[in-house]
Amino acid sequence: MSTSRFLSVSLLLLGTVSAEEKLSNFAPAPYRAGPWVLSTRGEIWPKPQIQQSSSSFFSINPDTFQFKLGPELIECEIVQTALPRFFERVFPKFSTNSRTPKQELTNAIDQEYLGGLDHVRVELVGTRANCETHPYFGMIESYNITIGGGDKNVITSESVWGLLKGLESFSQLVYSSSFPSQINETTIQDYPRFPHRGFMVDSSRHFLQMKMLKQTLDILEMNKINVFHWHLVDDQSFPYQSMKFPNLSLLGAYQPYTHTYSPTDVEEIIEFARLRGIRVIPEFDTPGHTQSWELGQPGVLTQCYTDDGHPDGSKGPMDPSNESLFDFLTDLFQELSAVFPDNYVHLGGDEVDTSCWESNPHITEFMAHLNITGEYRKLESYHVERVLGIVDHLAKKSTPIVWEEVFDNGDNISKDTLVHATKAGFRVLLSSPFYLNRIAYGTDWVDMYKACIWGEWVDSVNLVTRAWPRGCAFAERFWSDSSVKDEAKAAPRLQEQECRMLQRGYRVNPIVGPNFCPVDWDSIL
Amino acid sequence: MSTSRFLSVSLLLLGTVSAEEKLSNFAPAPYRAGPWVLSTRGEIWPKPQIQQSSSSFFSINPDTFQFKLGPELIECEIVQTALPRFFERVFPKFSTNSRTPKQELTNAIDQEYLGGLDHVRVELVGTRANCETHPYFGMIESYNITIGGGDKNVITSESVWGLLKGLESFSQLVYSSSFPSQINETTIQDYPRFPHRGFMVDSSRHFLQMKMLKQTLDILEMNKINVFHWHLVDDQSFPYQSMKFPNLSLLGAYQPYTHTYSPTDVEEIIEFARLRGIRVIPEFDTPGHTQSWELGQPGVLTQCYTDDGHPDGSKGPMDPSNESLFDFLTDLFQELSAVFPDNYVHLGGDEVDTSCWESNPHITEFMAHLNITGEYRKLESYHVERVLGIVDHLAKKSTPIVWEEVFDNGDNISKDTLVHATKAGFRVLLSSPFYLNRIAYGTDWVDMYKACIWGEWVDSVNLVTRAWPRGCAFAERFWSDSSVKDEAKAAPRLQEQECRMLQRGYRVNPIVGPNFCPVDWDSIL
């Protein structure tokens, strides 16, 4: 198999988030009246790289405030469609004028009042600037903000993606106190630590409603996460409605009409994400985790045999001895390549149980033919290489992503492949320790600068509630400077981020112990 | 202190739910298409003591079905007000006609069709029967159901509380399949294993909205739990609005107007619970866990001192050397006794940190005077005995409940007291291992035949989601026969209970791994 660019597994350099940065436990002080942690006001999550703010502030009023676009943005869709969204975030609909914590009422803030702020300019700057339409790996996301009063209020970036990040930061600078809304004198220069900041959801173990996927995308944008890794199908169900192979979801979904993603649904998610600067990377895991495929596409899986050589009725991983499997996968990945515009596709490759292969005489024969008798990890590598080959020959060039195990099994993959990959500069995305669904008691966000939410115990009810604001911690580790790791300093900002998300209408969990949010609960619950 | 009935800590004999009944882990089969667990249809949670059902069934139609009350119930408020509620549970509003799991479609159920069921009679029977108005400890809760077609459809009990339980069980017998709604031929004789089946919520660490408290009460009724233990106040905040001492909440709540329970709110909760056969037992924990009390009632807490004998500005537990403390508590508990109709009151008594007492010279002097120098647990017992004395002398006789530690400290309580209590037949409520908020990954419901949900990490967003259906496991342990403890057998029924709660509009968690519910998500999310 000549496969050229594959196993370039993708980004996120994990070594930097390692033992030396291990966070100590967040230690609250329980024997005290009031919240354990006092919320900040107008602090940004994730923390910007460079920020100067003074305690002098402007008032900002929804009746008069406006974004003023530079002429280069007048017909620029990404920014134009963002403005109503960010206006609502600047003035969140579910916030209340609840009294601020008593401890802060004595601040003599009004001497520092600088007057009203009625606009902020939004400008695309620099020689590289153009109005891009689709987010991609390596897009520019840096931006600057100046809030100085008069004419000196401006958000700039070399890209629309940076402007989206700047608009989000601007919306977070605005807070409520004795005035309904205020914003401090501020300058910011900000850019991400890592270019690929992903969040995975699993819509196979439980089907996830469109509404909750969209809420998730909104929240990803608020936390400057730029990749939505969609683990669409797995053993349990196949909710992706394929145009070429409709039986896959008709027979493989939990329910063929209410628990599937139609082509329109998928398009809607991709579009919703695109407008927020978020890439959608689908995952179609093979050869394992594919039990649900067999229902709509009989024959793709391996028939398992009893000890005395009879089919036992159960099925194992995909059957790489079946050449028509790869014809089918070629057709499917061609479709996926057309449906999902991103240049990356996730091919899975994890947790392959080889016992069924071991029981099957055709597999045994096939492996003898390949001269890999008894080396089942090499059969797995054979399968993965075939799939990588398929993806490599698509009309649209796609970079494949696989789970870590394919990398771990590297010694069984043909040496050419591995060497080639290494020479090409092996980029690694390591997500296995970052499982948001593994929730722990107490201050669990501290260990959560990370990002997969598997679906065994997560459905539409608790997707948002379980993942957030816990996921904010990982978002900050992957956006902010590596030195931003002091949990005691982070906690007050995280409390603000929690309340901010509630005020915007997302049902997120309490995150830093006993506390309260100035939020209109009746509208949210 | 002559305290007569106190320390009769209350019910629930924990020894029976012990090591010998330790549940093995629920072991799913992940390598299979479809849900890990197939839901039952029309099974009751918690499992009735005695039930016979056949596979023959009736159809049941919302347009024609009615409850027919016996004449003895015509003016009986508890049952009359229950009927609309149970009608909605028989025909849940958020259920869908989603296709049932494919594995079951081959059942040849229509040969077993017995025709339509257009009514069920509801009758109060027996010589002890009368239309009671307030639930109480030891109330009759047993009931019988016959679903036999024609005139042979009846729910009977000797009490209205039993009828409520019977109506709930009846509503759960109804399920959807190829017909919109059906119910199997069934007879049930049911009664609780324990008379006091409690659930504790904590509205101090996070304020809990009325809506979520009411949802909780609805869910308690669905799971045949009959005590709502309301941990109203604690260190962090004092949301109970006292009529005699309004400053307690004005200054001690997180927010004096939006984060408090007014007298009307409290009355509404008690009434909502009463109509569901649920007793409301308030807890006002002393002498520890009282930091928030000091804000509105300065002087009730102990002033802490530095090593060199100066007040250090912080406060410890209540100050039992201050005689006016007990005057204040007398007034407060008089008010509470009038507000909360139940004959039980929870007085707390847990986790007293004595270091502040040790630092305070007035406390030292006071203890010398009491001849208990250096024995701080005896000072704690002194405080608890004083409070028990207050409760014992209220106009309305109340049985106090305290946390286990007061019992553990028993050797420091006057011998008379303890001996008296033991002779009186020490009833023990043991809830300390039953903390629902300590959520674990995976099949955590298995360890959860139990019931406290503390508020450090629980607010209005996740109260229902975090506690349910996990809490169902404890509900079954405390209602059903002690032999009902096989988690593999329970899982399919628990899956049905999860979907049932969703269909009724409550946002509960997924509980038995990959699965789906026939529910109108769009209306619930």
mmCIF file of N, CA, C and O in Angstrom, chain B residues 25-83:
data_model
loop_
_atom_site.group_PDB
_atom_site.id
_atom_site.type_symbol
_atom_site.label_atom_id
_atom_site.label_comp_id
_atom_site.label_asym_id
_atom_site.label_seq_id
_atom_site.Cartn_x
_atom_site.Cartn_y
_atom_site.Cartn_z
ATOM 1 N N ASN B 25 -21.000 -5.593 40.267
ATOM 2 C CA ASN B 25 -21.080 -4.559 39.235
ATOM 3 C C ASN B 25 -21.982 -4.974 38.085
ATOM 4 O O ASN B 25 -22.038 -6.131 37.710
ATOM 5 N N PHE B 26 -22.649 -3.985 37.577
ATOM 6 C CA PHE B 26 -23.473 -4.169 36.400
ATOM 7 C C PHE B 26 -22.536 -4.302 35.208
ATOM 8 O O PHE B 26 -21.755 -3.429 34.908
ATOM 9 N N ALA B 27 -22.574 -5.446 34.533
ATOM 10 C CA ALA B 27 -21.607 -5.697 33.459
ATOM 11 C C ALA B 27 -22.290 -5.670 32.099
ATOM 12 O O ALA B 27 -22.997 -6.599 31.729
ATOM 13 N N PRO B 28 -22.114 -4.607 31.347
ATOM 14 C CA PRO B 28 -22.756 -4.503 30.039
ATOM 15 C C PRO B 28 -21.978 -5.275 28.981
ATOM 16 O O PRO B 28 -20.856 -5.708 29.206
ATOM 17 N N ALA B 29 -22.574 -5.426 27.856
ATOM 18 C CA ALA B 29 -21.925 -6.098 26.730
ATOM 19 C C ALA B 29 -21.719 -5.068 25.633
ATOM 20 O O ALA B 29 -22.592 -4.826 24.816
ATOM 21 N N PRO B 30 -20.569 -4.423 25.608
ATOM 22 C CA PRO B 30 -20.405 -3.282 24.696
ATOM 23 C C PRO B 30 -20.323 -3.663 23.220
ATOM 24 O O PRO B 30 -20.663 -2.868 22.378
ATOM 25 N N TYR B 31 -19.896 -4.866 22.911
ATOM 26 C CA TYR B 31 -19.684 -5.192 21.499
ATOM 27 C C TYR B 31 -20.939 -5.748 20.866
ATOM 28 O O TYR B 31 -21.012 -6.913 20.501
ATOM 29 N N ARG B 32 -21.937 -4.934 20.760
ATOM 30 C CA ARG B 32 -23.199 -5.380 20.199
ATOM 31 C C ARG B 32 -23.907 -4.138 19.686
ATOM 32 O O ARG B 32 -23.820 -3.082 20.315
ATOM 33 N N ALA B 33 -24.584 -4.269 18.571
ATOM 34 C CA ALA B 33 -25.366 -3.131 18.099
ATOM 35 C C ALA B 33 -26.564 -2.949 19.028
ATOM 36 O O ALA B 33 -27.061 -3.912 19.603
ATOM 37 N N GLY B 34 -27.029 -1.737 19.134
ATOM 38 C CA GLY B 34 -28.214 -1.471 19.940
ATOM 39 C C GLY B 34 -27.877 -1.154 21.381
ATOM 40 O O GLY B 34 -26.719 -1.114 21.773
ATOM 41 N N PRO B 35 -28.913 -0.905 22.179
ATOM 42 C CA PRO B 35 -28.726 -0.527 23.578
ATOM 43 C C PRO B 35 -28.081 -1.654 24.391
ATOM 44 O O PRO B 35 -28.252 -2.824 24.067
ATOM 45 N N TRP B 36 -27.379 -1.296 25.435
ATOM 46 C CA TRP B 36 -26.835 -2.303 26.341
ATOM 47 C C TRP B 36 -27.952 -3.057 27.053
ATOM 48 O O TRP B 36 -27.837 -4.242 27.327
ATOM 49 N N VAL B 37 -29.010 -2.344 27.370
ATOM 50 C CA VAL B 37 -30.098 -2.916 28.162
ATOM 51 C C VAL B 37 -31.408 -2.639 27.447
ATOM 52 O O VAL B 37 -31.668 -1.506 27.060
ATOM 53 N N LEU B 38 -32.228 -3.669 27.257
ATOM 54 C CA LEU B 38 -33.540 -3.435 26.662
ATOM 55 C C LEU B 38 -34.532 -3.070 27.756
ATOM 56 O O LEU B 38 -34.640 -3.763 28.772
ATOM 57 N N SER B 39 -35.255 -2.008 27.527
ATOM 58 C CA SER B 39 -36.228 -1.541 28.505
ATOM 59 C C SER B 39 -37.368 -2.538 28.669
ATOM 60 O O SER B 39 -37.776 -3.190 27.709
ATOM 61 N N THR B 40 -37.859 -2.654 29.893
ATOM 62 C CA THR B 40 -39.127 -3.360 30.094
ATOM 63 C C THR B 40 -40.263 -2.474 29.597
ATOM 64 O O THR B 40 -40.060 -1.325 29.220
ATOM 65 N N ARG B 41 -41.479 -3.032 29.631
ATOM 66 C CA ARG B 41 -42.644 -2.231 29.262
ATOM 67 C C ARG B 41 -43.743 -2.472 30.277
ATOM 68 O O ARG B 41 -44.222 -3.601 30.447
ATOM 69 N N GLY B 42 -44.089 -1.421 30.998
ATOM 70 C CA GLY B 42 -45.169 -1.521 31.972
ATOM 71 C C GLY B 42 -44.768 -2.167 33.283
ATOM 72 O O GLY B 42 -45.617 -2.685 34.005
ATOM 73 N N GLU B 43 -43.461 -2.143 33.590
ATOM 74 C CA GLU B 43 -43.017 -2.634 34.897
ATOM 75 C C GLU B 43 -42.938 -1.470 35.882
ATOM 76 O O GLU B 43 -42.677 -0.331 35.485
ATOM 77 N N ILE B 44 -43.149 -1.783 37.143
ATOM 78 C CA ILE B 44 -43.279 -0.748 38.162
ATOM 79 C C ILE B 44 -41.968 -0.563 38.914
ATOM 80 O O ILE B 44 -41.283 -1.525 39.232
ATOM 81 N N TRP B 45 -41.652 0.704 39.186
ATOM 82 C CA TRP B 45 -40.495 1.046 40.016
ATOM 83 C C TRP B 45 -40.960 1.899 41.172
ATOM 84 O O TRP B 45 -41.580 2.916 40.915
ATOM 85 N N PRO B 46 -40.666 1.608 42.420
ATOM 86 C CA PRO B 46 -39.992 0.401 42.904
ATOM 87 C C PRO B 46 -40.892 -0.832 42.783
ATOM 88 O O PRO B 46 -42.111 -0.717 42.798
ATOM 89 N N LYS B 47 -40.246 -1.962 42.682
ATOM 90 C CA LYS B 47 -40.937 -3.214 42.412
ATOM 91 C C LYS B 47 -41.929 -3.538 43.529
ATOM 92 O O LYS B 47 -41.587 -3.516 44.705
ATOM 93 N N PRO B 48 -43.174 -3.856 43.150
ATOM 94 C CA PRO B 48 -44.170 -4.199 44.181
ATOM 95 C C PRO B 48 -43.797 -5.484 44.928
ATOM 96 O O PRO B 48 -43.077 -6.335 44.410
ATOM 97 N N GLN B 49 -44.345 -5.589 46.125
ATOM 98 C CA GLN B 49 -44.060 -6.778 46.948
ATOM 99 C C GLN B 49 -44.602 -8.046 46.286
ATOM 100 O O GLN B 49 -43.919 -9.053 46.234
ATOM 101 N N ILE B 50 -45.842 -7.978 45.821
ATOM 102 C CA ILE B 50 -46.452 -9.159 45.186
ATOM 103 C C ILE B 50 -47.162 -8.712 43.920
ATOM 104 O O ILE B 50 -47.995 -7.802 43.957
ATOM 105 N N GLN B 51 -46.825 -9.333 42.808
ATOM 106 C CA GLN B 51 -47.461 -8.956 41.547
ATOM 107 C C GLN B 51 -47.575 -10.175 40.652
ATOM 108 O O GLN B 51 -46.622 -10.941 40.509
ATOM 109 N N GLN B 52 -48.773 -10.372 40.087
ATOM 110 C CA GLN B 52 -48.929 -11.341 38.999
ATOM 111 C C GLN B 52 -49.443 -10.606 37.774
ATOM 112 O O GLN B 52 -50.418 -9.864 37.856
ATOM 113 N N SER B 53 -48.751 -10.824 36.670
ATOM 114 C CA SER B 53 -49.224 -10.245 35.410
ATOM 115 C C SER B 53 -49.193 -11.320 34.344
ATOM 116 O O SER B 53 -48.344 -12.210 34.373
ATOM 117 N N SER B 54 -50.111 -11.227 33.428
ATOM 118 C CA SER B 54 -50.045 -12.118 32.271
ATOM 119 C C SER B 54 -49.647 -11.285 31.069
ATOM 120 O O SER B 54 -49.557 -10.057 31.150
ATOM 121 N N SER B 55 -49.404 -11.950 29.955
ATOM 122 C CA SER B 55 -49.066 -11.193 28.756
ATOM 123 C C SER B 55 -50.315 -10.761 27.998
ATOM 124 O O SER B 55 -50.227 -10.036 27.013
ATOM 125 N N SER B 56 -51.492 -11.196 28.456
ATOM 126 C CA SER B 56 -52.735 -10.685 27.879
ATOM 127 C C SER B 56 -52.900 -9.232 28.290
ATOM 128 O O SER B 56 -52.546 -8.858 29.397
ATOM 129 N N PHE B 57 -53.438 -8.431 27.384
ATOM 130 C CA PHE B 57 -53.451 -6.995 27.678
ATOM 131 C C PHE B 57 -54.715 -6.321 27.166
ATOM 132 O O PHE B 57 -55.433 -6.838 26.308
ATOM 133 N N PHE B 58 -54.955 -5.159 27.739
ATOM 134 C CA PHE B 58 -56.041 -4.287 27.316
ATOM 135 C C PHE B 58 -55.445 -3.073 26.621
ATOM 136 O O PHE B 58 -54.314 -2.685 26.904
ATOM 137 N N SER B 59 -56.210 -2.461 25.756
ATOM 138 C CA SER B 59 -55.815 -1.146 25.269
ATOM 139 C C SER B 59 -56.464 -0.100 26.168
ATOM 140 O O SER B 59 -57.468 -0.360 26.828
ATOM 141 N N ILE B 60 -55.862 1.071 26.205
ATOM 142 C CA ILE B 60 -56.383 2.141 27.072
ATOM 143 C C ILE B 60 -56.216 3.461 26.344
ATOM 144 O O ILE B 60 -55.146 3.755 25.798
ATOM 145 N N ASN B 61 -57.288 4.227 26.323
ATOM 146 C CA ASN B 61 -57.396 5.343 25.395
ATOM 147 C C ASN B 61 -57.729 6.625 26.171
ATOM 148 O O ASN B 61 -58.706 6.650 26.925
ATOM 149 N N PRO B 62 -56.951 7.675 26.000
ATOM 150 C CA PRO B 62 -57.180 8.897 26.786
ATOM 151 C C PRO B 62 -58.551 9.532 26.543
ATOM 152 O O PRO B 62 -59.052 10.262 27.402
ATOM 153 N N ASP B 63 -59.154 9.259 25.398
ATOM 154 C CA ASP B 63 -60.455 9.869 25.113
ATOM 155 C C ASP B 63 -61.591 9.229 25.900
ATOM 156 O O ASP B 63 -62.637 9.845 26.111
ATOM 157 N N THR B 64 -61.403 7.978 26.302
ATOM 158 C CA THR B 64 -62.507 7.276 26.971
ATOM 159 C C THR B 64 -62.190 6.889 28.409
ATOM 160 O O THR B 64 -63.093 6.670 29.209
ATOM 161 N N PHE B 65 -60.912 6.840 28.760
ATOM 162 C CA PHE B 65 -60.561 6.313 30.081
ATOM 163 C C PHE B 65 -60.958 7.268 31.199
ATOM 164 O O PHE B 65 -60.829 8.478 31.090
ATOM 165 N N GLN B 66 -61.444 6.695 32.321
ATOM 166 C CA GLN B 66 -61.646 7.518 33.511
ATOM 167 C C GLN B 66 -61.420 6.739 34.798
ATOM 168 O O GLN B 66 -61.521 5.525 34.845
ATOM 169 N N PHE B 67 -61.043 7.526 35.840
ATOM 170 C CA PHE B 67 -61.002 6.982 37.190
ATOM 171 C C PHE B 67 -62.412 7.099 37.773
ATOM 172 O O PHE B 67 -63.040 8.153 37.683
ATOM 173 N N LYS B 68 -62.907 6.025 38.402
ATOM 174 C CA LYS B 68 -64.220 6.099 39.056
ATOM 175 C C LYS B 68 -64.025 5.985 40.560
ATOM 176 O O LYS B 68 -63.618 4.942 41.072
ATOM 177 N N LEU B 69 -64.363 7.075 41.259
ATOM 178 C CA LEU B 69 -64.139 7.090 42.700
ATOM 179 C C LEU B 69 -65.303 6.463 43.448
ATOM 180 O O LEU B 69 -66.469 6.670 43.098
ATOM 181 N N GLY B 70 -64.968 5.711 44.512
ATOM 182 C CA GLY B 70 -66.009 5.261 45.427
ATOM 183 C C GLY B 70 -66.648 6.463 46.112
ATOM 184 O O GLY B 70 -66.039 7.535 46.206
ATOM 185 N N PRO B 71 -67.899 6.323 46.592
ATOM 186 C CA PRO B 71 -68.616 7.448 47.197
ATOM 187 C C PRO B 71 -67.883 8.029 48.410
ATOM 188 O O PRO B 71 -67.982 9.223 48.697
ATOM 189 N N GLU B 72 -67.116 7.177 49.097
ATOM 190 C CA GLU B 72 -66.385 7.650 50.290
ATOM 191 C C GLU B 72 -65.279 8.643 49.924
ATOM 192 O O GLU B 72 -64.699 9.295 50.798
ATOM 193 N N LEU B 73 -64.984 8.768 48.623
ATOM 194 C CA LEU B 73 -63.884 9.637 48.199
ATOM 195 C C LEU B 73 -64.352 10.924 47.527
ATOM 196 O O LEU B 73 -63.544 11.760 47.129
ATOM 197 N N ILE B 74 -65.662 11.072 47.429
ATOM 198 C CA ILE B 74 -66.169 12.206 46.646
ATOM 199 C C ILE B 74 -65.657 13.546 47.172
ATOM 200 O O ILE B 74 -65.294 14.423 46.394
ATOM 201 N N GLU B 75 -65.590 13.693 48.480
ATOM 202 C CA GLU B 75 -65.097 14.966 49.014
ATOM 203 C C GLU B 75 -63.694 14.842 49.608
ATOM 204 O O GLU B 75 -63.317 15.617 50.486
ATOM 205 N N CYS B 76 -62.976 13.874 49.137
ATOM 206 C CA CYS B 76 -61.656 13.605 49.729
ATOM 207 C C CYS B 76 -60.564 14.289 48.904
ATOM 208 O O CYS B 76 -60.202 13.852 47.814
ATOM 209 N N GLU B 77 -60.030 15.373 49.476
ATOM 210 C CA GLU B 77 -59.132 16.268 48.735
ATOM 211 C C GLU B 77 -57.896 15.564 48.164
ATOM 212 O O GLU B 77 -57.534 15.781 47.004
ATOM 213 N N ILE B 78 -57.241 14.758 48.990
ATOM 214 C CA ILE B 78 -55.972 14.146 48.537
ATOM 215 C C ILE B 78 -56.191 13.341 47.254
ATOM 216 O O ILE B 78 -55.406 13.443 46.300
ATOM 217 N N VAL B 79 -57.269 12.566 47.216
ATOM 218 C CA VAL B 79 -57.500 11.726 46.032
ATOM 219 C C VAL B 79 -58.053 12.555 44.870
ATOM 220 O O VAL B 79 -57.636 12.400 43.720
ATOM 221 N N GLN B 80 -58.978 13.441 45.175
ATOM 222 C CA GLN B 80 -59.580 14.254 44.109
ATOM 223 C C GLN B 80 -58.529 15.078 43.360
ATOM 224 O O GLN B 80 -58.509 15.116 42.131
ATOM 225 N N THR B 81 -57.648 15.717 44.124
ATOM 226 C CA THR B 81 -56.646 16.557 43.454
ATOM 227 C C THR B 81 -55.598 15.713 42.733
ATOM 228 O O THR B 81 -54.875 16.216 41.868
ATOM 229 N N ALA B 82 -55.520 14.433 43.093
ATOM 230 C CA ALA B 82 -54.506 13.569 42.461
ATOM 231 C C ALA B 82 -54.914 13.120 41.062
ATOM 232 O O ALA B 82 -54.059 12.778 40.248
ATOM 233 N N LEU B 83 -56.221 13.092 40.784
ATOM 234 C CA LEU B 83 -56.664 12.438 39.544
ATOM 235 C C LEU B 83 -56.137 13.099 38.268
ATOM 236 O O LEU B 83 -55.631 12.409 37.380
#
